[in-house]
Each structure stands twice: as C-alpha cells, then as structure tokens.
mmCIF file of C-alpha atoms and ligand atoms in Angstrom:
data_model
loop_
_atom_site.group_PDB
_atom_site.id
_atom_site.type_symbol
_atom_site.label_atom_id
_atom_site.label_comp_id
_atom_site.label_asym_id
_atom_site.label_seq_id
_atom_site.Cartn_x
_atom_site.Cartn_y
_atom_site.Cartn_z
ATOM 1 C CA MET A 1 170.932 70.878 -25.338
ATOM 2 C CA ASP A 2 168.333 68.208 -24.806
ATOM 3 C CA ILE A 3 165.752 68.570 -27.540
ATOM 4 C CA THR A 4 163.650 65.755 -26.120
ATOM 5 C CA THR A 5 163.226 67.594 -22.806
ATOM 6 C CA LEU A 6 162.446 70.813 -24.656
ATOM 7 C CA LYS A 7 159.764 69.071 -26.728
ATOM 8 C CA LYS A 8 158.210 67.659 -23.573
ATOM 9 C CA THR A 9 158.168 71.129 -21.981
ATOM 10 C CA VAL A 10 156.417 72.540 -25.043
ATOM 11 C CA LEU A 11 153.802 69.795 -24.957
ATOM 12 C CA ASP A 12 153.211 70.350 -21.201
ATOM 13 C CA GLU A 13 152.853 74.084 -21.666
ATOM 14 C CA LEU A 14 150.476 73.635 -24.597
ATOM 15 C CA ALA A 15 148.356 71.248 -22.566
ATOM 16 C CA LYS A 16 147.878 73.989 -19.987
ATOM 17 C CA CYS A 17 146.482 76.396 -22.576
ATOM 18 C CA THR A 18 142.708 76.666 -22.263
ATOM 19 C CA THR A 19 142.200 79.173 -25.064
ATOM 20 C CA ALA A 20 143.558 79.577 -28.580
ATOM 21 C CA ASP A 21 144.865 82.986 -27.514
ATOM 22 C CA ALA A 22 146.999 81.372 -24.817
ATOM 23 C CA ALA A 23 148.433 78.983 -27.440
ATOM 24 C CA SER A 24 149.265 81.985 -29.655
ATOM 25 C CA ASP A 25 151.129 83.590 -26.764
ATOM 26 C CA LEU A 26 153.148 80.401 -26.330
ATOM 27 C CA GLU A 27 153.874 80.387 -30.068
ATOM 28 C CA LEU A 28 155.365 83.875 -29.701
ATOM 29 C CA ILE A 29 157.503 82.789 -26.747
ATOM 30 C CA TYR A 30 159.086 80.004 -28.826
ATOM 31 C CA LEU A 31 158.952 81.180 -32.404
ATOM 32 C CA GLY A 32 158.883 84.981 -32.049
ATOM 33 C CA ARG A 33 161.849 87.169 -33.114
ATOM 34 C CA ASN A 34 163.274 87.177 -29.611
ATOM 35 C CA GLY A 35 161.872 83.713 -28.901
ATOM 36 C CA ARG A 36 163.528 80.620 -27.520
ATOM 37 C CA VAL A 37 164.238 79.019 -30.929
ATOM 38 C CA ASN A 38 166.147 82.085 -32.121
ATOM 39 C CA GLU A 39 167.992 82.157 -28.800
ATOM 40 C CA LEU A 40 169.077 78.552 -29.399
ATOM 41 C CA LEU A 41 170.239 79.442 -32.900
ATOM 42 C CA LYS A 42 172.296 82.340 -31.504
ATOM 43 C CA GLY A 43 173.959 79.891 -29.103
ATOM 44 C CA ILE A 44 175.321 77.860 -32.049
ATOM 45 C CA LYS A 45 178.020 80.466 -32.743
ATOM 46 C CA SER A 46 180.246 79.207 -29.963
ATOM 47 C CA LEU A 47 180.130 75.560 -31.171
ATOM 48 C CA SER A 48 182.595 73.699 -33.348
ATOM 49 C CA LEU A 49 181.780 73.161 -37.028
ATOM 50 C CA GLU A 50 180.735 69.536 -36.500
ATOM 51 C CA GLU A 51 178.621 70.424 -33.508
ATOM 52 C CA LYS A 52 177.048 73.291 -35.456
ATOM 53 C CA LYS A 53 175.777 70.870 -38.102
ATOM 54 C CA THR A 54 173.896 68.543 -35.723
ATOM 55 C CA ALA A 55 172.735 71.396 -33.470
ATOM 56 C CA GLY A 56 171.389 73.288 -36.520
ATOM 57 C CA LYS A 57 169.486 70.209 -37.651
ATOM 58 C CA ASP A 58 168.097 69.589 -34.177
ATOM 59 C CA ILE A 59 166.991 73.169 -33.724
ATOM 60 C CA ASN A 60 165.254 73.242 -37.114
ATOM 61 C CA ALA A 61 163.520 69.976 -36.279
ATOM 62 C CA PHE A 62 162.475 71.460 -32.933
ATOM 63 C CA LYS A 63 161.164 74.577 -34.694
ATOM 64 C CA ALA A 64 159.070 72.418 -37.040
ATOM 65 C CA PHE A 65 157.830 70.433 -34.049
ATOM 66 C CA VAL A 66 156.730 73.562 -32.147
ATOM 67 C CA THR A 67 155.074 75.008 -35.272
ATOM 68 C CA GLU A 68 153.084 71.850 -35.853
ATOM 69 C CA GLU A 69 152.106 71.298 -32.198
ATOM 70 C CA VAL A 70 150.960 74.908 -31.777
ATOM 71 C CA ARG A 71 148.889 74.665 -34.967
ATOM 72 C CA ARG A 72 147.254 71.474 -33.771
ATOM 73 C CA ALA A 73 146.558 72.846 -30.285
ATOM 74 C CA LYS A 74 145.139 76.077 -31.680
ATOM 75 C CA SER A 75 142.762 74.356 -34.056
ATOM 76 C CA GLU A 76 141.494 72.136 -31.223
ATOM 77 C CA LEU A 77 141.015 75.096 -28.907
ATOM 78 C CA TYR A 78 139.224 77.093 -31.604
ATOM 79 C CA ALA A 79 136.859 74.197 -32.159
ATOM 80 C CA GLN A 80 136.147 74.005 -28.411
ATOM 81 C CA GLU A 81 135.453 77.726 -28.217
ATOM 82 C CA GLU A 82 133.151 77.592 -31.184
ATOM 83 C CA GLN A 83 131.234 74.756 -29.585
ATOM 84 C CA LYS A 84 130.636 76.928 -26.533
ATOM 85 C CA ILE A 85 129.121 79.855 -28.431
ATOM 86 C CA LYS A 86 127.155 77.781 -30.882
ATOM 87 C CA VAL A 87 123.486 78.853 -31.066
ATOM 88 C CA ASP A 88 120.920 76.165 -30.390
ATOM 89 C CA VAL A 89 118.222 77.106 -32.859
ATOM 90 C CA THR A 90 115.776 74.671 -31.253
ATOM 91 C CA LEU A 91 115.693 76.641 -27.969
ATOM 92 C CA PRO A 92 112.674 78.916 -27.452
ATOM 93 C CA PRO A 93 113.625 82.574 -27.964
ATOM 94 C CA PRO A 94 114.256 84.680 -24.864
ATOM 95 C CA LEU A 95 111.074 86.469 -23.768
ATOM 96 C CA ASN A 96 110.973 90.017 -24.997
ATOM 97 C CA LYS A 97 109.930 91.813 -21.830
ATOM 98 C CA SER A 98 108.288 95.054 -22.786
ATOM 99 C CA GLY A 99 106.300 97.436 -20.639
ATOM 100 C CA SER A 100 102.562 97.842 -21.093
ATOM 101 C CA LEU A 101 99.793 100.240 -20.214
ATOM 102 C CA HIS A 102 98.174 99.886 -16.791
ATOM 103 C CA PRO A 103 94.784 98.101 -16.981
ATOM 104 C CA ILE A 104 93.037 101.269 -15.794
ATOM 105 C CA THR A 105 94.700 103.290 -18.561
ATOM 106 C CA ILE A 106 93.559 100.665 -21.067
ATOM 107 C CA ALA A 107 89.994 100.890 -19.684
ATOM 108 C CA VAL A 108 90.062 104.713 -19.760
ATOM 109 C CA ASN A 109 91.121 104.641 -23.410
ATOM 110 C CA GLU A 110 88.467 102.077 -24.286
ATOM 111 C CA ILE A 111 85.669 103.968 -22.510
ATOM 112 C CA THR A 112 86.789 107.259 -24.067
ATOM 113 C CA GLY A 113 86.662 105.619 -27.513
ATOM 114 C CA ILE A 114 83.157 104.226 -26.957
ATOM 115 C CA PHE A 115 81.781 107.651 -25.996
ATOM 116 C CA ASN A 116 83.761 109.580 -28.627
ATOM 117 C CA LYS A 117 81.916 107.565 -31.267
ATOM 118 C CA ILE A 118 78.595 109.059 -30.206
ATOM 119 C CA GLY A 119 79.885 112.611 -29.913
ATOM 120 C CA PHE A 120 80.876 112.801 -26.248
ATOM 121 C CA ILE A 121 83.972 114.841 -25.453
ATOM 122 C CA ARG A 122 86.483 113.629 -22.881
ATOM 123 C CA MET A 123 87.112 116.125 -20.090
ATOM 124 C CA SER A 124 89.271 116.136 -16.956
ATOM 125 C CA TYR A 125 88.225 118.256 -14.035
ATOM 126 C CA PRO A 126 90.149 118.908 -10.798
ATOM 127 C CA GLU A 127 90.847 116.131 -8.315
ATOM 128 C CA VAL A 128 91.318 118.780 -5.682
ATOM 129 C CA ASP A 129 88.230 120.904 -5.935
ATOM 130 C CA TRP A 130 86.059 123.258 -3.962
ATOM 131 C CA GLU A 131 83.129 122.060 -1.906
ATOM 132 C CA TYR A 132 81.140 124.335 -4.181
ATOM 133 C CA TYR A 133 81.615 122.097 -7.262
ATOM 134 C CA ALA A 134 81.739 118.799 -5.378
ATOM 135 C CA PHE A 135 78.538 119.416 -3.359
ATOM 136 C CA GLU A 136 76.963 122.869 -3.283
ATOM 137 C CA VAL A 137 75.990 123.129 -6.956
ATOM 138 C CA LEU A 138 74.893 119.492 -6.878
ATOM 139 C CA ASN A 139 71.958 120.356 -4.671
ATOM 140 C CA MET A 140 73.771 119.220 -1.534
ATOM 141 C CA PRO A 141 73.821 122.211 0.806
ATOM 142 C CA LYS A 142 76.334 122.366 3.675
ATOM 143 C CA THR A 143 74.126 120.824 6.301
ATOM 144 C CA HIS A 144 72.783 118.080 4.060
ATOM 145 C CA ALA A 145 73.223 114.568 5.420
ATOM 146 C CA ALA A 146 73.898 113.244 1.911
ATOM 147 C CA ARG A 147 77.363 114.790 2.068
ATOM 148 C CA ASP A 148 78.242 112.131 4.616
ATOM 149 C CA ASP A 149 77.597 109.425 2.021
ATOM 150 C CA PHE A 150 80.743 110.404 0.274
ATOM 151 C CA GLU A 151 82.994 110.537 3.384
ATOM 152 C CA THR A 152 85.008 113.350 1.949
ATOM 153 C CA THR A 153 88.627 114.215 2.700
ATOM 154 C CA PHE A 154 89.002 117.919 3.405
ATOM 155 C CA LEU A 155 92.226 119.832 2.840
ATOM 156 C CA ASN A 156 93.773 122.238 5.318
ATOM 157 C CA GLY A 157 93.624 125.775 4.056
ATOM 158 C CA ILE A 158 91.620 128.940 4.201
ATOM 159 C CA PRO A 159 88.049 128.329 3.063
ATOM 160 C CA ASP A 160 86.704 130.591 0.346
ATOM 161 C CA LYS A 161 83.542 132.549 1.133
ATOM 162 C CA LYS A 162 81.675 131.287 -1.918
ATOM 163 C CA MET A 163 83.591 128.075 -2.730
ATOM 164 C CA GLY A 164 83.908 126.703 0.795
ATOM 165 C CA LYS A 165 86.706 124.322 1.725
ATOM 166 C CA MET A 166 88.970 122.405 -0.594
ATOM 167 C CA VAL A 167 88.328 118.676 -0.891
ATOM 168 C CA LEU A 168 89.696 115.635 -2.630
ATOM 169 C CA THR A 169 86.727 115.178 -4.891
ATOM 170 C CA PRO A 170 84.708 112.087 -3.890
ATOM 171 C CA HIS A 171 83.133 111.763 -7.343
ATOM 172 C CA THR A 172 83.456 113.039 -10.912
ATOM 173 C CA SER A 173 80.114 114.840 -10.576
ATOM 174 C CA ASN A 174 82.178 117.917 -9.653
ATOM 175 C CA GLY A 175 82.678 118.258 -13.432
ATOM 176 C CA GLN A 176 78.975 118.750 -14.192
ATOM 177 C CA VAL A 177 78.601 122.449 -13.404
ATOM 178 C CA ARG A 178 82.216 123.117 -14.424
ATOM 179 C CA GLU A 179 81.336 121.795 -17.902
ATOM 180 C CA MET A 180 78.172 123.930 -18.038
ATOM 181 C CA GLU A 181 80.318 126.946 -17.153
ATOM 182 C CA ARG A 182 82.986 126.034 -19.730
ATOM 183 C CA LEU A 183 80.294 126.012 -22.422
ATOM 184 C CA LYS A 184 78.934 129.355 -21.140
ATOM 185 C CA SER A 185 75.663 127.695 -20.078
ATOM 186 C CA THR A 186 74.859 126.925 -23.702
ATOM 187 C CA PRO A 187 73.798 123.341 -24.517
ATOM 188 C CA PRO A 188 74.193 120.945 -26.237
ATOM 189 C CA ILE A 189 76.502 119.313 -23.717
ATOM 190 C CA ARG A 190 77.933 115.861 -24.283
ATOM 191 C CA MET A 191 80.708 115.272 -21.786
ATOM 192 C CA ILE A 192 82.549 112.221 -20.561
ATOM 193 C CA ASN A 193 84.565 113.332 -17.534
ATOM 194 C CA ILE A 194 87.153 110.788 -16.441
ATOM 195 C CA GLY A 195 89.186 111.293 -13.316
ATOM 196 C CA LYS A 196 90.447 110.185 -9.950
ATOM 197 C CA CYS A 197 88.155 110.233 -6.905
ATOM 198 C CA TYR A 198 88.871 109.807 -3.233
ATOM 199 C CA ARG A 199 86.947 108.178 -0.387
ATOM 200 C CA PRO A 200 88.616 106.835 2.745
ATOM 201 C CA ASN A 201 87.838 103.119 2.329
ATOM 202 C CA TRP A 202 90.188 100.165 1.824
ATOM 203 C CA ASP A 203 88.821 96.663 1.278
ATOM 204 C CA ALA A 204 88.216 94.131 -1.495
ATOM 205 C CA THR A 205 85.918 96.509 -3.384
ATOM 206 C CA HIS A 206 87.243 99.928 -2.287
ATOM 207 C CA THR A 207 90.537 101.769 -2.559
ATOM 208 C CA PRO A 208 90.901 105.307 -1.166
ATOM 209 C CA MET A 209 91.726 106.496 -4.669
ATOM 210 C CA PHE A 210 89.704 105.179 -7.588
ATOM 211 C CA HIS A 211 88.501 106.337 -10.984
ATOM 212 C CA GLN A 212 85.082 107.321 -12.246
ATOM 213 C CA PHE A 213 83.700 108.246 -15.628
ATOM 214 C CA GLU A 214 80.853 110.692 -15.635
ATOM 215 C CA GLY A 215 78.525 111.140 -18.549
ATOM 216 C CA LEU A 216 76.576 114.356 -18.892
ATOM 217 C CA CYS A 217 74.132 115.129 -21.660
ATOM 218 C CA VAL A 218 72.074 118.341 -21.724
ATOM 219 C CA ASP A 219 69.953 119.572 -24.612
ATOM 220 C CA LYS A 220 66.366 120.356 -25.539
ATOM 221 C CA GLY A 221 64.031 117.370 -25.172
ATOM 222 C CA ILE A 222 66.466 114.942 -23.496
ATOM 223 C CA THR A 223 64.545 112.122 -21.781
ATOM 224 C CA ILE A 224 65.055 108.924 -19.828
ATOM 225 C CA ALA A 225 64.687 107.102 -23.156
ATOM 226 C CA ASN A 226 67.897 108.812 -24.349
ATOM 227 C CA LEU A 227 69.570 107.843 -21.095
ATOM 228 C CA LYS A 228 68.566 104.208 -21.402
ATOM 229 C CA GLY A 229 69.603 104.052 -25.030
ATOM 230 C CA THR A 230 73.013 105.509 -24.251
ATOM 231 C CA LEU A 231 73.520 103.170 -21.300
ATOM 232 C CA GLU A 232 72.584 100.204 -23.456
ATOM 233 C CA TYR A 233 74.992 101.337 -26.155
ATOM 234 C CA PHE A 234 77.798 101.635 -23.622
ATOM 235 C CA VAL A 235 77.069 98.372 -21.843
ATOM 236 C CA LYS A 236 76.859 96.360 -25.062
ATOM 237 C CA SER A 237 80.038 97.990 -26.420
ATOM 238 C CA TYR A 238 82.031 97.411 -23.245
ATOM 239 C CA PHE A 239 80.664 94.147 -21.851
ATOM 240 C CA GLY A 240 79.343 92.493 -25.018
ATOM 241 C CA GLU A 241 76.219 92.377 -27.166
ATOM 242 C CA ASN A 242 74.316 89.967 -24.925
ATOM 243 C CA THR A 243 74.480 92.140 -21.825
ATOM 244 C CA GLU A 244 71.165 93.606 -20.656
ATOM 245 C CA VAL A 245 70.547 96.808 -18.676
ATOM 246 C CA ARG A 246 67.952 97.672 -16.090
ATOM 247 C CA LEU A 247 67.287 100.786 -14.034
ATOM 248 C CA ARG A 248 66.303 100.581 -10.360
ATOM 249 C CA PRO A 249 64.810 103.556 -8.505
ATOM 250 C CA HIS A 250 67.314 105.199 -6.179
ATOM 251 C CA HIS A 251 68.144 108.570 -4.686
ATOM 252 C CA PHE A 252 70.787 111.143 -5.480
ATOM 253 C CA GLN A 253 70.524 114.809 -4.567
ATOM 254 C CA PHE A 254 71.640 115.930 -8.005
ATOM 255 C CA THR A 255 69.320 113.828 -10.180
ATOM 256 C CA GLU A 256 65.547 113.509 -10.261
ATOM 257 C CA PRO A 257 64.394 110.864 -10.848
ATOM 258 C CA SER A 258 67.460 108.837 -9.836
ATOM 259 C CA PHE A 259 68.379 105.246 -10.591
ATOM 260 C CA GLU A 260 70.924 102.632 -10.030
ATOM 261 C CA VAL A 261 71.999 100.840 -13.197
ATOM 262 C CA ASP A 262 72.316 97.055 -13.167
ATOM 263 C CA ILE A 263 73.636 94.818 -15.924
ATOM 264 C CA THR A 264 73.212 91.093 -16.373
ATOM 265 C CA CYS A 265 76.040 89.287 -14.599
ATOM 266 C CA THR A 266 79.045 88.693 -16.828
ATOM 267 C CA MET A 267 79.643 85.259 -15.261
ATOM 268 C CA CYS A 268 76.174 83.633 -15.301
ATOM 269 C CA LYS A 269 74.794 85.832 -18.116
ATOM 270 C CA GLY A 270 71.810 86.787 -15.973
ATOM 271 C CA SER A 271 70.658 83.251 -15.149
ATOM 272 C CA ALA A 272 71.968 83.400 -11.531
ATOM 273 C CA VAL A 273 73.106 79.812 -12.007
ATOM 274 C CA VAL A 274 76.585 78.485 -12.796
ATOM 275 C CA GLU A 275 77.032 74.734 -13.262
ATOM 276 C CA GLY A 276 73.833 73.976 -11.394
ATOM 277 C CA LYS A 277 74.764 76.203 -8.437
ATOM 278 C CA LYS A 278 73.831 79.733 -7.455
ATOM 279 C CA CYS A 279 76.211 82.209 -9.170
ATOM 280 C CA LYS A 280 78.759 83.349 -6.568
ATOM 281 C CA ILE A 281 79.439 86.671 -8.283
ATOM 282 C CA CYS A 282 75.890 88.081 -8.439
ATOM 283 C CA LYS A 283 73.512 85.666 -6.621
ATOM 284 C CA SER A 284 70.597 87.236 -8.533
ATOM 285 C CA GLY A 285 71.667 87.430 -12.172
ATOM 286 C CA TRP A 286 72.294 91.188 -11.936
ATOM 287 C CA LEU A 287 75.302 93.314 -11.007
ATOM 288 C CA GLU A 288 75.215 96.960 -9.971
ATOM 289 C CA LEU A 289 77.070 99.301 -12.302
ATOM 290 C CA GLY A 290 76.544 102.702 -10.641
ATOM 291 C CA GLY A 291 74.318 105.734 -10.265
ATOM 292 C CA THR A 292 72.408 107.779 -12.817
ATOM 293 C CA GLY A 293 69.368 109.981 -13.302
ATOM 294 C CA MET A 294 67.896 113.070 -14.918
ATOM 295 C CA VAL A 295 69.881 116.187 -14.006
ATOM 296 C CA HIS A 296 68.110 117.983 -11.139
ATOM 297 C CA PRO A 297 66.686 121.405 -12.145
ATOM 298 C CA ASN A 298 68.715 123.019 -9.337
ATOM 299 C CA VAL A 299 71.947 121.690 -10.890
ATOM 300 C CA LEU A 300 71.026 123.109 -14.294
ATOM 301 C CA LYS A 301 70.211 126.421 -12.617
ATOM 302 C CA ALA A 302 73.567 126.406 -10.793
ATOM 303 C CA GLY A 303 75.191 125.994 -14.210
ATOM 304 C CA GLY A 304 73.191 128.931 -15.601
ATOM 305 C CA ILE A 305 70.937 126.711 -17.732
ATOM 306 C CA ASP A 306 67.176 127.225 -17.805
ATOM 307 C CA PRO A 307 65.527 123.938 -16.707
ATOM 308 C CA THR A 308 62.249 124.951 -18.348
ATOM 309 C CA ILE A 309 63.977 124.888 -21.742
ATOM 310 C CA TYR A 310 66.640 122.227 -21.308
ATOM 311 C CA SER A 311 66.831 118.842 -19.667
ATOM 312 C CA GLY A 312 69.594 116.283 -19.307
ATOM 313 C CA TRP A 313 70.857 113.139 -17.756
ATOM 314 C CA ALA A 314 74.039 112.162 -15.938
ATOM 315 C CA PHE A 315 75.689 109.007 -14.725
ATOM 316 C CA GLY A 316 78.795 108.190 -12.706
ATOM 317 C CA PHE A 317 80.433 104.757 -12.821
ATOM 318 C CA GLY A 318 83.633 103.418 -11.267
ATOM 319 C CA ILE A 319 86.290 102.394 -13.777
ATOM 320 C CA GLU A 320 87.840 99.769 -11.518
ATOM 321 C CA ARG A 321 84.352 98.464 -10.890
ATOM 322 C CA VAL A 322 83.384 98.035 -14.547
ATOM 323 C CA ASN A 323 86.782 96.513 -15.294
ATOM 324 C CA MET A 324 86.405 94.025 -12.429
ATOM 325 C CA MET A 325 82.944 93.090 -13.689
ATOM 326 C CA LYS A 326 84.206 92.647 -17.230
ATOM 327 C CA TYR A 327 87.119 90.383 -16.305
ATOM 328 C CA GLY A 328 85.751 88.708 -13.161
ATOM 329 C CA ILE A 329 88.339 90.267 -10.826
ATOM 330 C CA ASP A 330 87.352 89.903 -7.184
ATOM 331 C CA ASP A 331 89.784 92.247 -5.424
ATOM 332 C CA ILE A 332 90.171 95.896 -6.467
ATOM 333 C CA ARG A 333 93.490 96.132 -4.603
ATOM 334 C CA ASN A 334 95.081 94.100 -7.424
ATOM 335 C CA TYR A 335 95.143 97.287 -9.492
ATOM 336 C CA TYR A 336 97.348 99.133 -7.041
ATOM 337 C CA THR A 337 99.758 96.628 -5.516
ATOM 338 C CA GLY A 338 101.933 96.651 -8.651
ATOM 339 C CA ASP A 339 102.069 92.844 -8.845
ATOM 340 C CA ILE A 340 103.523 92.143 -12.277
ATOM 341 C CA ARG A 341 101.677 88.789 -12.503
ATOM 342 C CA PHE A 342 98.355 90.674 -12.364
ATOM 343 C CA LEU A 343 99.441 93.508 -14.653
ATOM 344 C CA ASN A 344 100.699 91.014 -17.259
ATOM 345 C CA LEU A 345 97.173 89.647 -17.674
ATOM 346 C CA PHE A 346 96.157 92.755 -19.602
HETATM 347 N N1 LIG B 401 78.223 110.788 -8.173
HETATM 348 C C1 LIG B 401 77.520 109.568 -7.895
HETATM 349 C C2 LIG B 401 78.428 108.658 -7.058
HETATM 350 O O1 LIG B 401 79.605 108.841 -7.058
HETATM 351 C C3 LIG B 401 77.117 108.843 -9.135
HETATM 352 C C4 LIG B 401 76.151 109.621 -9.997
HETATM 353 C C5 LIG B 401 76.608 110.438 -10.999
HETATM 354 C C6 LIG B 401 74.798 109.503 -9.798
HETATM 355 C C7 LIG B 401 75.728 111.151 -11.795
HETATM 356 C C8 LIG B 401 73.913 110.171 -10.567
HETATM 357 C C9 LIG B 401 74.362 110.990 -11.579
HETATM 358 O O2 LIG B 401 77.987 107.745 -6.432
#
C-alpha cells in the first residue's frame, strides 16, 4: 500500500471539487463507514503482526491527512461561494416595475373630480346608441346636412321606427336627452357624461375612437355667465390658474347661441411667442378646446322640459385633446399604440 500515491490521489480529487458539497461527497468516499480508509483497515487482518503495526500507523496518518485536507478545501470553497452571493450594497436597487393607470383613465378621474366638487354627477351613456339620441333629439333631423359633420358609423340591424338606426355615437351629446329622461324631465340637472366616441378618422389629431366629456346644466335662470364661470373654473383647475378662456361664435344644431371655447396656449401662455419666435403650437396665443352653447329649446322640449321655464348650457370636449394640450403632446396616436415609454411618462 503506497500511502504517498493515495495522498496524491486525494489532493488531485479535492482540486477538482468546485463546490463545498462536492468536497463533502469526497469526504464520505474516504472517511465514511464503508469508505476507503475503513476498507484499508479491514485489509490489515491478513498481515503479520509487525506489518500490522506500521500499516496501522500509516492508515491513521492517512486518515488524519484526508480529514485535514478536506477541512481546508471545504473552508476555501465555502469562502468562494460566499463571495459569489455577497450583496453589493452600493449598487442601485432593481427597479420596481409596477403597472399604472392609462393616461386617459388618469385624465377621466381628474376631470370627474373637478366637476364633482361643484355638484356635477358623472354619468356614462351608451357608446352604441340610437340615431334618435345621437341626432334626432339634438335638433338634427334625418335629412340635416349637419349629421355629415360627425361622419357616423352605422351598425347593421333592423332600424327602429322611432329610434332609427343604431350608431357608434360620434359624441357624448347623446347623453343630454337621456339624462333629462333619467331625471323625469325635472331640473336641476348637473351632469358630466364621460364616454367613448367614434368617428372614422386616423391622423396626428384624430383616432377613430376617442373620449369626450360632456357637461350639461339645466335649471331656472341659467345664463351664459354661468357657462363662462364654469368653463373658467374647469380650465383653471385643469390647466392652471393663469390660463384664460374666451368664447368664439360658432354653430351647433343643439345649442343657441353656440360657441367654440379657446384657452390661452399652454406653451406660450397666450403671447404667441416662444424664445423670440412664433409659437409652433398655437401660432396665435390661443388653442381651441371644443364646442359649447346654450341648450337649444328644441332639445329641452325633446327631453320633456319646458324651455319657457328652464334654460341650460352644454359643452363637449375631447379628453385626449385636453390632455395633449396640457402636456404638449403632438400626436394623439401615442395614447393607443401601447408604447411603454410614452405610458411611463404619466
Ligand atoms: N357634440 C359637439 C361635438 O362633438 C360638442 C358640443 C357639445 C357642442 C355640447 C355644443 C354643446 O363636436
């Protein structure tokens, strides 16, 4: 039995161990109950007394050698492993990627909150509605050219005698008479109707589906002054205290008089000049917000409300539009391409 060779074998095998576990396995192979060392000891039986003495000594020395070498190898390997899993506390923490609300949802919540504060109730009326609510009751009879303005998508199906065809509603104004009916034609009405609208356009400022919020206020003695005050309240709450509002004469079938609402440009603050150059966003200092006006008597009548007793105002603004104006976003399609880099900005 050549102890020197055996020792060398042990050292070679230990050197091949890359983990402390592997060194433990080797320990078992040599020092375990049925291990090599015990096998060697068993072999002594057949030797002479003299031989037994030296062999016994050698084997015990070998056992001590293996024990010590395994211990040393294991402690080195443990240290290496520990080094690998050590935490570097100076590294920045991994980013906690959490989901977030869509910018339109955030805007809907914000707008709802602004109008809730002054007693307006959030409503949702059908996206798929009858021509009756989308046009007829809004003083836009079947043959009226104004219906073309909205480029409506009609649905296949059997038209109803009174309601007409089904449409993807092109505006949230379909909620006006529905709200009057819900309240059994009894003002006061203070509604903020927020919903999806559909018009077949697709470019930097139009998507075929978009959102509008529609304000409707009907009571005794409601005037344009109330309308202007409410618009100013909204505009200053949403865009900031320094934003100004102006009304420009316009035409809608369902309001009389009608206006378009402009606000001072969020980029140049109404000066039309940015760094000595003409403001690229507005060119004039003003940006168009949307349509408004005093509810047309025919609309009140369609909702069962007497226009000689009550009056009201309504407006309809695009949510994407106001959000783009607020944050200086130049392409509406950003909202619907699902690009995480855009969504993460909110
Ligand atoms: N429905 C109009 C549109 O979509 C906006 C509007 C609403 C105008 C209410 C006046 C009153 O363009």
